[in-house]
């Protein structure tokens, strides 16, 4: 029997006798690109660029931690300015200036070298000398008090020798340079920079580069950022095609392509301190080539750039995808026993929920890359489903569409061939995505609610017809709509502020608790009359937020008390089938609110679960903690969207932002793996402005419409959502899924809906009611990733996911 050849996937490059995972490199590139100026090179390890030191401010009263190369570079520039100002100083002064100035310049060039941890004290000794650069040294030289400067020079010299020893090794350093030689070298009134390099390092295998200012352009992080920008610019198909044409032009014998490339190169390299000319490009290449020998990310970026500039043919143009009415997601055939069905959505392709060729199972194989393992014997929470919000804004947009496009929207979301939404959310009274404030009993102090509008007349104009249309579409395929209702604000007269918009703390008047609970009951009854049963309610939308729109603030304790004393008993008496969720706000505080409800002696008997939003960032660990400590609680994500502040430049109405779809998938996977049972989007549909919204709080939505043109636009969120909602059916149970040998983001909390190559492959899996398994895989990196998917002990897929893509694999459990 032939031995199985180990799987060596594309996406791994050889380096230093081994292989480097390009996905890991891509994650490192993105981390560097996002890092800020002072911390940009704090990348771990003790390269010169990674050493952090403490320096004092000019006042001496405050300190800050900065990257050493940045500090040394700034010191070098500051000293150079002082040196120029005192050109007329005597020879003695010029000697001191040279000594100090060159020491700092040398150290600012140590970016590419790796140091032992013991070098930290030497770097800090230099940093301590920074405190007197601007004032003390200048004044001392001016007053010819050279003893003060000499003391600093001696300290710097001792530290320089220690740092140099770390570079070369103590024995080698001792052989090549003695203290007296350094004294002689640095005492020269004018010392050529190349002589400093030669004398300090002699015939060492690595050159020390002493470039022109600014020194900071030498850092690994800024180099990575610059090269990533160049790679992106060269990857634009139009640029690349013209570059190839000019390079291969027989008439000009290739002339002209250099100048053409410079139009792109120049504006990028100039930002990093290089001249926007051919000489600047050569200077940039010299700088980056040294770093490439010591840093895998720089080497990979240079490799990519080389490949682009040496390509034989132009890059394929990204395939644009524009929604046309009548499009529907493809339904893959039932999975065979020997293969997994694959559905894929990928950027720059025409693939949107597209069925791909089945992926065959095979015998296990050796593989050191990313591996997704599905434990088919370890099941967890049951899935409720996925859905979106029936806001008045969505209803008004839907109302103004033609009958044909109205049916298109319903088919896309709720039809048999759509993406399978089965959950919905609706607001009690108005919300920000309403035409204005409204309620159903505005008679002040009507505690018995004698004037409550039992027909909820305002909602019958647009909102109720929209919900009824969705119900009808679902019922045609034997499904039903689970509707969750949330109040943004009670009527103004029930509020301590006497206004619906905004909220004091507490927001609800003490004498209105029972009336407000009764209001819930009457509203639910009114909707029942319109044949719209309410599945569940949340006590309050975003109870921590004093929003400029409708709001009502609670604390964890006051909400639990209201639920236990008033709302719970009222609903149990009048609508016992209606379930109650607490919180309904951001995940950063979800545990405190869950604990308050489940530890409350009365509220705990009424609460079904905990609802939460995504606006504080991932915080999946908080959801996981709630699931662990309160295993009977149903956890439900009830709102997510990208507000206008997150739109990157002008949001294209036709195509939206691809990253928004990735962000949705990232949040869904994280929440499901943490124990959530469902995920509800915000507005189902919005107009061309991202509204209507009566306070201007517009946002994006999976489906947008231009009602004037009677056109629909489907954004990436729709397709990414569809990979879950269409294939993870209600009643499915989550299977424990792990991803190994892949990057995993472990940094600070990021803005909501953020994901990148740093997150590595992400995956979740569910056992569906029909006995098949669905695994969903997300890749937010700019590179395709080969991976191994293993379900149980002997079912293995050899798989690959394109860059910026999501996949759903459906296979038999066996």
Coordinates of N, CA and C in Angstrom, one line a residue, residues 206-409:
X206 N 25.4 41.5 8.2 CA 24.2 42.4 8.0 C 24.6 43.8 8.0
X207 N 24.2 44.6 7.1 CA 24.6 46.0 7.1 C 23.7 46.8 8.0
X208 N 24.2 47.8 8.6 CA 23.4 48.8 9.4 C 23.2 50.0 8.4
X209 N 21.9 50.2 8.2 CA 21.6 51.3 7.2 C 21.3 52.6 8.0
X210 N 21.9 53.6 7.5 CA 21.7 54.9 8.1 C 21.0 55.9 7.1
X211 N 19.7 55.8 7.0 CA 19.0 56.5 6.0 C 18.9 58.0 6.4
X212 N 18.3 58.7 5.4 CA 18.0 60.1 5.7 C 16.7 60.1 6.5
X213 N 16.5 61.2 7.2 CA 15.3 61.4 8.0 C 14.1 61.4 7.1
X214 N 12.9 60.9 7.6 CA 12.7 60.5 9.0 C 13.1 59.0 9.2
X215 N 13.7 58.8 10.3 CA 14.1 57.4 10.6 C 12.9 56.5 10.8
X216 N 11.8 57.0 11.2 CA 10.7 56.1 11.6 C 10.1 55.3 10.4
X217 N 10.5 55.7 9.2 CA 10.0 54.9 8.1 C 10.6 53.5 8.0
X218 N 11.6 53.3 8.9 CA 12.3 52.0 8.9 C 11.5 50.9 9.7
X219 N 10.5 51.3 10.5 CA 9.9 50.3 11.3 C 9.2 49.2 10.6
X220 N 9.2 48.0 11.1 CA 8.6 46.9 10.5 C 7.1 47.2 10.2
X221 N 6.4 47.8 11.2 CA 5.0 48.0 11.0 C 4.7 49.0 9.8
X222 N 5.5 50.1 9.8 CA 5.2 51.1 8.7 C 5.6 50.5 7.4
X223 N 6.7 49.7 7.4 CA 7.1 49.0 6.1 C 6.0 48.1 5.7
X224 N 5.4 47.3 6.6 CA 4.3 46.4 6.3 C 3.1 47.2 5.7
X225 N 2.8 48.3 6.3 CA 1.7 49.1 5.9 C 1.9 49.7 4.5
X226 N 3.1 50.2 4.3 CA 3.4 50.7 2.9 C 3.3 49.6 1.9
X227 N 3.9 48.5 2.1 CA 3.9 47.4 1.1 C 2.5 46.9 0.9
X228 N 1.7 46.8 1.9 CA 0.3 46.4 1.8 C -0.5 47.4 0.9
X229 N -0.2 48.7 1.0 CA -0.8 49.7 0.2 C -0.4 49.5 -1.3
X230 N 0.9 49.3 -1.5 CA 1.4 49.1 -2.8 C 0.8 47.8 -3.4
X231 N 0.7 46.7 -2.7 CA 0.1 45.5 -3.2 C -1.3 45.8 -3.6
X232 N -2.0 46.5 -2.8 CA -3.4 46.8 -3.1 C -3.6 47.6 -4.4
X233 N -2.7 48.6 -4.5 CA -2.7 49.5 -5.7 C -2.4 48.7 -7.0
X234 N -1.4 47.8 -6.9 CA -1.0 47.0 -8.0 C -2.0 46.0 -8.4
X235 N -2.9 45.6 -7.4 CA -3.9 44.6 -7.6 C -5.2 45.1 -8.3
X236 N -5.2 46.4 -8.5 CA -6.4 47.0 -9.2 C -6.3 46.5 -10.7
X237 N -7.3 45.8 -11.2 CA -7.2 45.2 -12.5 C -6.9 46.2 -13.6
X238 N -7.5 47.4 -13.6 CA -7.2 48.3 -14.6 C -5.8 48.8 -14.6
X239 N -5.2 49.0 -13.4 CA -3.8 49.4 -13.4 C -2.9 48.3 -13.9
X240 N -3.2 47.1 -13.4 CA -2.4 45.9 -13.7 C -2.4 45.6 -15.2
X241 N -3.6 45.7 -15.8 CA -3.7 45.4 -17.3 C -2.9 46.4 -18.1
X242 N -2.9 47.7 -17.7 CA -2.2 48.7 -18.5 C -0.7 48.6 -18.2
X243 N -0.3 48.2 -17.0 CA 1.1 48.0 -16.7 C 1.7 46.9 -17.6
X244 N 1.0 45.8 -17.6 CA 1.4 44.6 -18.4 C 1.5 45.0 -19.9
X245 N 0.5 45.8 -20.4 CA 0.5 46.2 -21.8 C 1.7 47.0 -22.1
X246 N 2.0 48.0 -21.2 CA 3.2 48.9 -21.5 C 4.5 48.1 -21.4
X247 N 4.6 47.2 -20.4 CA 5.8 46.4 -20.2 C 6.1 45.5 -21.4
X248 N 5.1 45.0 -22.0 CA 5.2 44.1 -23.1 C 5.1 44.7 -24.5
X249 N 5.0 46.0 -24.5 CA 4.8 46.7 -25.8 C 6.1 46.7 -26.7
X250 N 6.0 46.1 -27.9 CA 7.2 45.9 -28.7 C 7.6 47.3 -29.3
X251 N 6.6 48.2 -29.5 CA 7.0 49.5 -30.1 C 7.9 50.3 -29.1
X252 N 7.6 50.2 -27.9 CA 8.5 51.0 -26.9 C 9.5 50.1 -26.2
X253 N 9.5 48.8 -26.6 CA 10.4 47.9 -26.0 C 10.3 47.9 -24.4
X254 N 9.0 48.1 -24.0 CA 8.8 48.0 -22.6 C 8.9 49.4 -21.9
X255 N 9.4 50.4 -22.6 CA 9.6 51.7 -21.9 C 8.2 52.3 -21.7
X256 N 8.1 53.0 -20.6 CA 6.9 53.6 -20.2 C 6.2 53.0 -19.0
X257 N 6.4 51.7 -18.8 CA 5.8 51.0 -17.7 C 6.3 51.5 -16.4
X258 N 7.6 51.9 -16.3 CA 8.2 52.4 -15.1 C 7.6 53.7 -14.7
X259 N 7.4 54.6 -15.6 CA 6.8 55.9 -15.4 C 5.4 55.7 -15.0
X260 N 4.7 54.7 -15.6 CA 3.3 54.5 -15.3 C 3.1 54.0 -13.9
X261 N 4.0 53.0 -13.5 CA 4.0 52.5 -12.1 C 4.3 53.6 -11.1
X262 N 5.2 54.5 -11.5 CA 5.5 55.6 -10.5 C 4.4 56.5 -10.2
X263 N 3.4 56.6 -11.1 CA 2.2 57.4 -10.8 C 1.5 56.9 -9.6
X264 N 1.6 55.5 -9.4 CA 0.9 54.9 -8.2 C 1.9 54.8 -7.0
X265 N 3.1 54.4 -7.4 CA 4.1 54.3 -6.3 C 4.4 55.6 -5.6
X266 N 4.5 56.6 -6.4 CA 5.0 57.9 -5.8 C 4.1 58.4 -4.7
X267 N 2.8 58.4 -4.9 CA 1.9 59.0 -3.8 C 1.9 58.1 -2.6
X268 N 2.2 56.8 -2.7 CA 2.2 56.0 -1.6 C 3.5 56.1 -0.8
X269 N 4.7 56.0 -1.5 CA 5.9 56.0 -0.8 C 6.3 57.3 -0.2
X270 N 5.7 58.4 -0.7 CA 5.9 59.7 -0.2 C 5.4 59.8 1.2
X271 N 4.3 59.1 1.5 CA 3.7 59.2 2.9 C 4.7 58.6 3.9
X272 N 5.6 57.7 3.4 CA 6.5 57.0 4.3 C 7.9 57.6 4.3
X273 N 8.0 58.8 3.8 CA 9.3 59.5 3.9 C 10.2 59.3 2.7
X274 N 9.8 58.7 1.6 CA 10.6 58.6 0.4 C 10.2 59.6 -0.6
X275 N 11.2 59.9 -1.4 CA 11.0 60.9 -2.5 C 10.1 60.2 -3.6
X276 N 9.0 60.9 -4.1 CA 8.2 60.3 -5.1 C 8.8 60.3 -6.5
X277 N 9.9 59.6 -6.6 CA 10.7 59.6 -7.8 C 11.3 58.2 -8.0
X278 N 11.9 58.0 -9.1 CA 12.6 56.7 -9.3 C 13.6 56.5 -8.3
X279 N 14.4 57.5 -7.9 CA 15.4 57.4 -6.9 C 14.7 57.0 -5.6
X280 N 13.6 57.6 -5.3 CA 12.9 57.2 -4.1 C 12.4 55.8 -4.0
X281 N 12.0 55.3 -5.2 CA 11.6 53.9 -5.3 C 12.8 53.0 -5.0
X282 N 13.9 53.3 -5.6 CA 15.1 52.5 -5.3 C 15.5 52.6 -3.9
X283 N 15.4 53.8 -3.3 CA 15.7 53.9 -1.8 C 14.8 53.1 -1.0
X284 N 13.5 53.1 -1.4 CA 12.5 52.3 -0.6 C 12.8 50.8 -0.8
X285 N 13.2 50.3 -1.9 CA 13.5 48.9 -2.1 C 14.7 48.5 -1.3
X286 N 15.7 49.4 -1.2 CA 16.9 49.1 -0.4 C 16.5 49.0 1.1
X287 N 15.6 49.9 1.5 CA 15.2 49.8 2.9 C 14.4 48.5 3.2
X288 N 13.5 48.2 2.4 CA 12.6 47.0 2.7 C 13.3 45.7 2.4
X289 N 14.3 45.7 1.6 CA 15.0 44.4 1.3 C 15.7 43.8 2.5
X290 N 16.3 44.7 3.4 CA 16.9 44.3 4.6 C 15.9 43.7 5.6
X291 N 14.8 44.4 5.7 CA 13.7 43.9 6.6 C 13.2 42.5 6.1
X292 N 13.2 42.3 4.8 CA 12.6 41.1 4.3 C 13.4 39.9 4.8
X293 N 14.7 40.0 5.1 CA 15.5 38.9 5.5 C 15.1 38.5 6.9
X294 N 14.5 39.4 7.7 CA 14.3 39.1 9.1 C 12.8 39.0 9.5
X295 N 11.9 39.3 8.5 CA 10.5 39.4 8.9 C 9.6 38.7 7.8
X296 N 8.9 37.7 8.2 CA 8.1 36.9 7.3 C 7.0 37.7 6.6
X297 N 6.4 38.7 7.3 CA 5.3 39.4 6.7 C 5.8 40.3 5.6
X298 N 6.9 41.0 5.9 CA 7.5 41.8 4.8 C 8.0 41.0 3.6
X299 N 8.5 39.8 3.9 CA 8.9 38.9 2.8 C 7.7 38.5 2.0
X300 N 6.6 38.2 2.6 CA 5.4 37.8 1.9 C 4.9 38.9 1.1
X301 N 4.8 40.1 1.6 CA 4.3 41.3 0.9 C 5.2 41.5 -0.4
X302 N 6.5 41.5 -0.2 CA 7.4 41.7 -1.3 C 7.2 40.6 -2.4
X303 N 7.0 39.4 -1.9 CA 6.8 38.3 -2.8 C 5.5 38.5 -3.7
X304 N 4.4 39.0 -3.0 CA 3.2 39.3 -3.7 C 3.4 40.4 -4.7
X305 N 4.1 41.5 -4.3 CA 4.4 42.6 -5.2 C 5.2 42.2 -6.4
X306 N 6.2 41.4 -6.2 CA 7.0 40.8 -7.3 C 6.2 40.0 -8.3
X307 N 5.3 39.2 -7.7 CA 4.5 38.4 -8.6 C 3.5 39.2 -9.4
X308 N 3.0 40.3 -8.9 CA 2.1 41.2 -9.6 C 2.9 41.9 -10.7
X309 N 4.1 42.4 -10.4 CA 4.8 43.2 -11.4 C 5.5 42.3 -12.5
X310 N 5.6 41.0 -12.2 CA 6.3 40.1 -13.1 C 5.2 39.2 -13.8
X311 N 4.0 39.5 -13.6 CA 2.9 38.6 -14.2 C 3.0 38.7 -15.7
X312 N 2.6 37.5 -16.3 CA 2.6 37.4 -17.8 C 1.3 38.0 -18.4
X313 N 0.3 38.0 -17.6 CA -1.0 38.5 -18.2 C -1.7 39.3 -17.1
X314 N -2.7 40.1 -17.5 CA -3.4 41.0 -16.6 C -4.2 40.1 -15.6
X315 N -4.5 40.7 -14.5 CA -5.4 40.1 -13.5 C -6.8 40.0 -14.0
X316 N -7.5 38.9 -13.6 CA -9.0 38.9 -14.0 C -9.7 40.0 -13.3
X317 N -10.6 40.6 -14.0 CA -11.4 41.7 -13.4 C -12.4 41.1 -12.4
X318 N -12.6 41.7 -11.2 CA -13.6 41.2 -10.3 C -15.0 41.2 -11.0
X319 N -15.7 40.2 -10.8 CA -17.0 40.1 -11.4 C -18.1 40.8 -10.6
X320 N -18.7 41.8 -11.2 CA -19.7 42.6 -10.5 C -21.0 41.7 -10.4
X321 N -21.7 41.9 -9.3 CA -23.0 41.2 -9.2 C -24.1 42.2 -8.8
X322 N -25.1 42.3 -9.6 CA -26.2 43.3 -9.4 C -27.5 42.5 -9.3
X323 N -28.2 42.8 -8.3 CA -29.5 42.1 -8.0 C -30.5 42.4 -9.1
X324 N -31.2 41.4 -9.6 CA -32.3 41.5 -10.5 C -33.5 40.8 -10.0
X325 N -34.7 41.4 -10.0 CA -35.8 40.7 -9.5 C -36.0 39.4 -10.1
X326 N -36.4 38.4 -9.3 CA -36.5 37.0 -9.8 C -35.4 36.2 -9.3
X327 N -34.2 36.8 -8.9 CA -33.1 36.0 -8.4 C -33.5 35.3 -7.1
X328 N -33.1 34.1 -7.0 CA -33.3 33.3 -5.7 C -32.1 32.5 -5.4
X329 N -31.8 32.3 -4.1 CA -30.7 31.4 -3.8 C -30.9 30.0 -4.3
X330 N -29.8 29.4 -4.7 CA -29.9 28.0 -5.2 C -30.1 27.0 -4.0
X331 N -30.9 26.0 -4.2 CA -31.1 25.0 -3.2 C -30.3 23.8 -3.6
X332 N -29.3 23.4 -2.8 CA -28.5 22.3 -3.2 C -29.3 21.0 -3.1
X333 N -28.9 19.9 -3.8 CA -29.6 18.7 -3.7 C -29.3 18.0 -2.3
X334 N -30.1 17.1 -2.0 CA -29.8 16.4 -0.7 C -28.4 15.7 -0.7
X335 N -27.7 15.8 0.4 CA -26.3 15.3 0.4 C -26.3 13.8 0.2
X336 N -25.3 13.4 -0.6 CA -25.0 12.0 -0.7 C -24.3 11.5 0.5
X337 N -24.2 10.2 0.7 CA -23.5 9.6 1.9 C -22.0 9.9 1.8
X338 N -21.5 10.0 0.5 CA -20.0 10.1 0.4 C -19.5 11.5 0.1
X339 N -20.3 12.5 0.3 CA -19.9 13.8 -0.1 C -20.7 14.9 0.7
X340 N -20.2 16.1 0.8 CA -20.9 17.2 1.4 C -21.3 18.2 0.3
X341 N -22.6 18.6 0.4 CA -23.0 19.7 -0.5 C -22.4 21.0 -0.1
X342 N -22.1 21.8 -1.0 CA -21.4 23.1 -0.7 C -22.2 24.3 -1.3
X343 N -22.5 25.3 -0.5 CA -23.1 26.5 -0.9 C -22.1 27.6 -0.6
X344 N -21.8 28.6 -1.5 CA -20.8 29.5 -1.4 C -21.2 30.9 -1.8
X345 N -20.7 31.9 -1.0 CA -20.8 33.3 -1.4 C -19.4 33.9 -1.3
X346 N -18.9 34.5 -2.3 CA -17.5 35.0 -2.3 C -17.4 36.4 -3.0
X347 N -16.5 37.2 -2.5 CA -16.3 38.6 -3.0 C -15.7 38.5 -4.4
X348 N -16.0 39.5 -5.2 CA -15.5 39.7 -6.6 C -15.8 38.5 -7.5
X349 N -16.9 37.8 -7.2 CA -17.3 36.7 -8.0 C -18.8 36.9 -8.2
X350 N -19.4 36.1 -9.1 CA -20.9 36.1 -9.2 C -21.6 35.1 -8.3
X351 N -20.8 34.6 -7.3 CA -21.4 33.6 -6.4 C -22.1 34.2 -5.2
X352 N -23.4 34.1 -5.2 CA -24.2 34.5 -4.1 C -25.1 33.4 -3.7
X353 N -24.9 32.7 -2.5 CA -25.6 31.6 -2.1 C -25.7 30.6 -3.3
X354 N -24.5 30.4 -3.9 CA -24.4 29.5 -5.1 C -24.0 28.1 -4.7
X355 N -24.7 27.1 -5.4 CA -24.4 25.7 -5.2 C -23.1 25.4 -6.0
X356 N -22.2 24.8 -5.3 CA -20.9 24.4 -5.9 C -20.9 22.8 -6.0
X357 N -19.9 22.3 -6.7 CA -19.8 20.8 -6.8 C -19.6 20.2 -5.4
X358 N -20.2 19.1 -5.2 CA -20.1 18.4 -3.9 C -18.6 18.1 -3.6
X359 N -18.3 18.1 -2.3 CA -16.9 17.9 -1.9 C -16.9 16.5 -1.3
X360 N -16.1 15.6 -1.9 CA -16.1 14.2 -1.4 C -15.4 14.0 0.0
X361 N -15.9 13.1 0.7 CA -15.2 12.6 2.0 C -14.1 11.7 1.6
X362 N -13.1 11.7 2.4 CA -11.9 10.8 2.1 C -11.3 10.4 3.4
X363 N -10.4 9.5 3.3 CA -9.7 9.0 4.5 C -8.9 10.1 5.2
X364 N -8.7 10.0 6.4 CA -8.0 11.0 7.1 C -6.6 11.2 6.5
X365 N -6.0 12.4 6.7 CA -4.7 12.7 6.1 C -3.9 13.6 7.0
X366 N -2.6 13.6 6.9 CA -1.8 14.5 7.7 C -2.0 15.9 7.2
X367 N -2.1 16.8 8.1 CA -2.3 18.2 7.7 C -2.0 19.1 8.9
X368 N -1.1 20.1 8.6 CA -0.7 21.0 9.7 C -1.4 22.4 9.6
X369 N -2.3 22.5 8.7 CA -3.0 23.8 8.5 C -4.3 23.9 9.3
X370 N -5.1 24.9 9.0 CA -6.3 25.1 9.8 C -7.2 23.8 9.7
X371 N -7.7 23.4 10.8 CA -8.6 22.2 10.9 C -9.8 22.6 11.7
X372 N -11.0 22.3 11.1 CA -12.3 22.4 11.7 C -12.8 21.1 12.2
X373 N -13.0 20.9 13.5 CA -13.4 19.7 14.0 C -14.8 19.8 14.6
X374 N -15.7 18.9 14.1 CA -17.1 18.9 14.6 C -17.3 17.7 15.4
X375 N -17.7 17.9 16.7 CA -18.0 16.8 17.6 C -19.4 16.4 17.5
X376 N -19.7 15.4 16.7 CA -21.1 15.0 16.4 C -21.8 14.4 17.6
X377 N -21.1 14.1 18.7 CA -21.7 13.6 19.9 C -22.0 14.6 21.0
X378 N -21.6 15.8 20.7 CA -21.7 16.9 21.8 C -22.6 18.0 21.3
X379 N -23.9 17.9 21.6 CA -24.9 18.8 21.2 C -25.2 19.8 22.3
X380 N -25.6 21.0 21.9 CA -26.0 22.1 22.9 C -27.3 22.6 22.6
X381 N -27.4 24.0 22.6 CA -28.7 24.6 22.5 C -29.5 24.4 21.2
X382 N -30.8 24.5 21.3 CA -31.7 24.3 20.2 C -31.9 25.6 19.5
X383 N -32.0 25.7 18.2 CA -32.1 26.9 17.4 C -33.5 27.3 17.3
X384 N -33.8 28.6 17.5 CA -35.1 29.2 17.3 C -35.3 29.6 15.8
X385 N -34.2 30.2 15.3 CA -34.3 30.7 13.9 C -33.6 32.1 13.8
X386 N -33.9 32.7 12.6 CA -33.3 34.0 12.2 C -34.4 34.9 11.7
X387 N -34.2 36.2 11.7 CA -35.2 37.1 11.2 C -34.8 38.5 11.2
X388 N -35.7 39.4 11.0 CA -35.5 40.8 11.0 C -36.6 41.6 11.6
X389 N -36.5 42.9 11.7 CA -37.4 43.8 12.4 C -38.4 44.4 11.4
X390 N -39.7 44.3 11.8 CA -40.8 45.0 11.1 C -41.0 46.4 11.8
X391 N -40.1 47.3 11.4 CA -40.3 48.7 11.9 C -41.3 49.5 11.0
X392 N -41.8 50.6 11.5 CA -42.6 51.4 10.7 C -41.9 51.9 9.5
X393 N -40.6 52.2 9.6 CA -39.8 52.6 8.5 C -39.8 51.6 7.4
X394 N -39.6 50.3 7.8 CA -39.6 49.2 6.8 C -41.0 49.1 6.2
X395 N -42.0 49.2 7.0 CA -43.3 49.1 6.5 C -43.7 50.2 5.5
X396 N -43.3 51.4 5.8 CA -43.6 52.5 4.9 C -42.8 52.4 3.5
X397 N -41.6 51.9 3.6 CA -40.9 51.7 2.3 C -41.6 50.5 1.5
X398 N -41.9 49.5 2.3 CA -42.6 48.4 1.6 C -43.9 48.8 1.0
X399 N -44.6 49.7 1.7 CA -45.9 50.2 1.3 C -45.8 50.9 0.0
X400 N -44.7 51.7 -0.2 CA -44.6 52.5 -1.4 C -44.0 51.8 -2.6
X401 N -43.7 50.5 -2.5 CA -43.2 49.8 -3.6 C -44.3 49.3 -4.5
X402 N -44.1 48.9 -5.7 CA -45.1 48.3 -6.5 C -45.5 47.0 -6.0
X403 N -46.6 46.4 -6.4 CA -47.0 45.1 -5.9 C -46.0 44.1 -6.3
X404 N -45.4 44.2 -7.4 CA -44.4 43.2 -7.9 C -43.2 43.2 -7.0
X405 N -42.7 44.4 -6.6 CA -41.5 44.5 -5.7 C -41.9 44.1 -4.3
X406 N -43.1 44.4 -3.9 CA -43.5 44.0 -2.5 C -43.4 42.4 -2.4
X407 N -43.9 41.8 -3.5 CA -43.9 40.3 -3.5 C -42.4 39.8 -3.5
X408 N -41.6 40.6 -4.2 CA -40.1 40.2 -4.3 C -39.5 40.2 -2.9
X409 N -39.8 41.3 -2.2 CA -39.2 41.4 -0.8 C -39.7 40.2 0.1

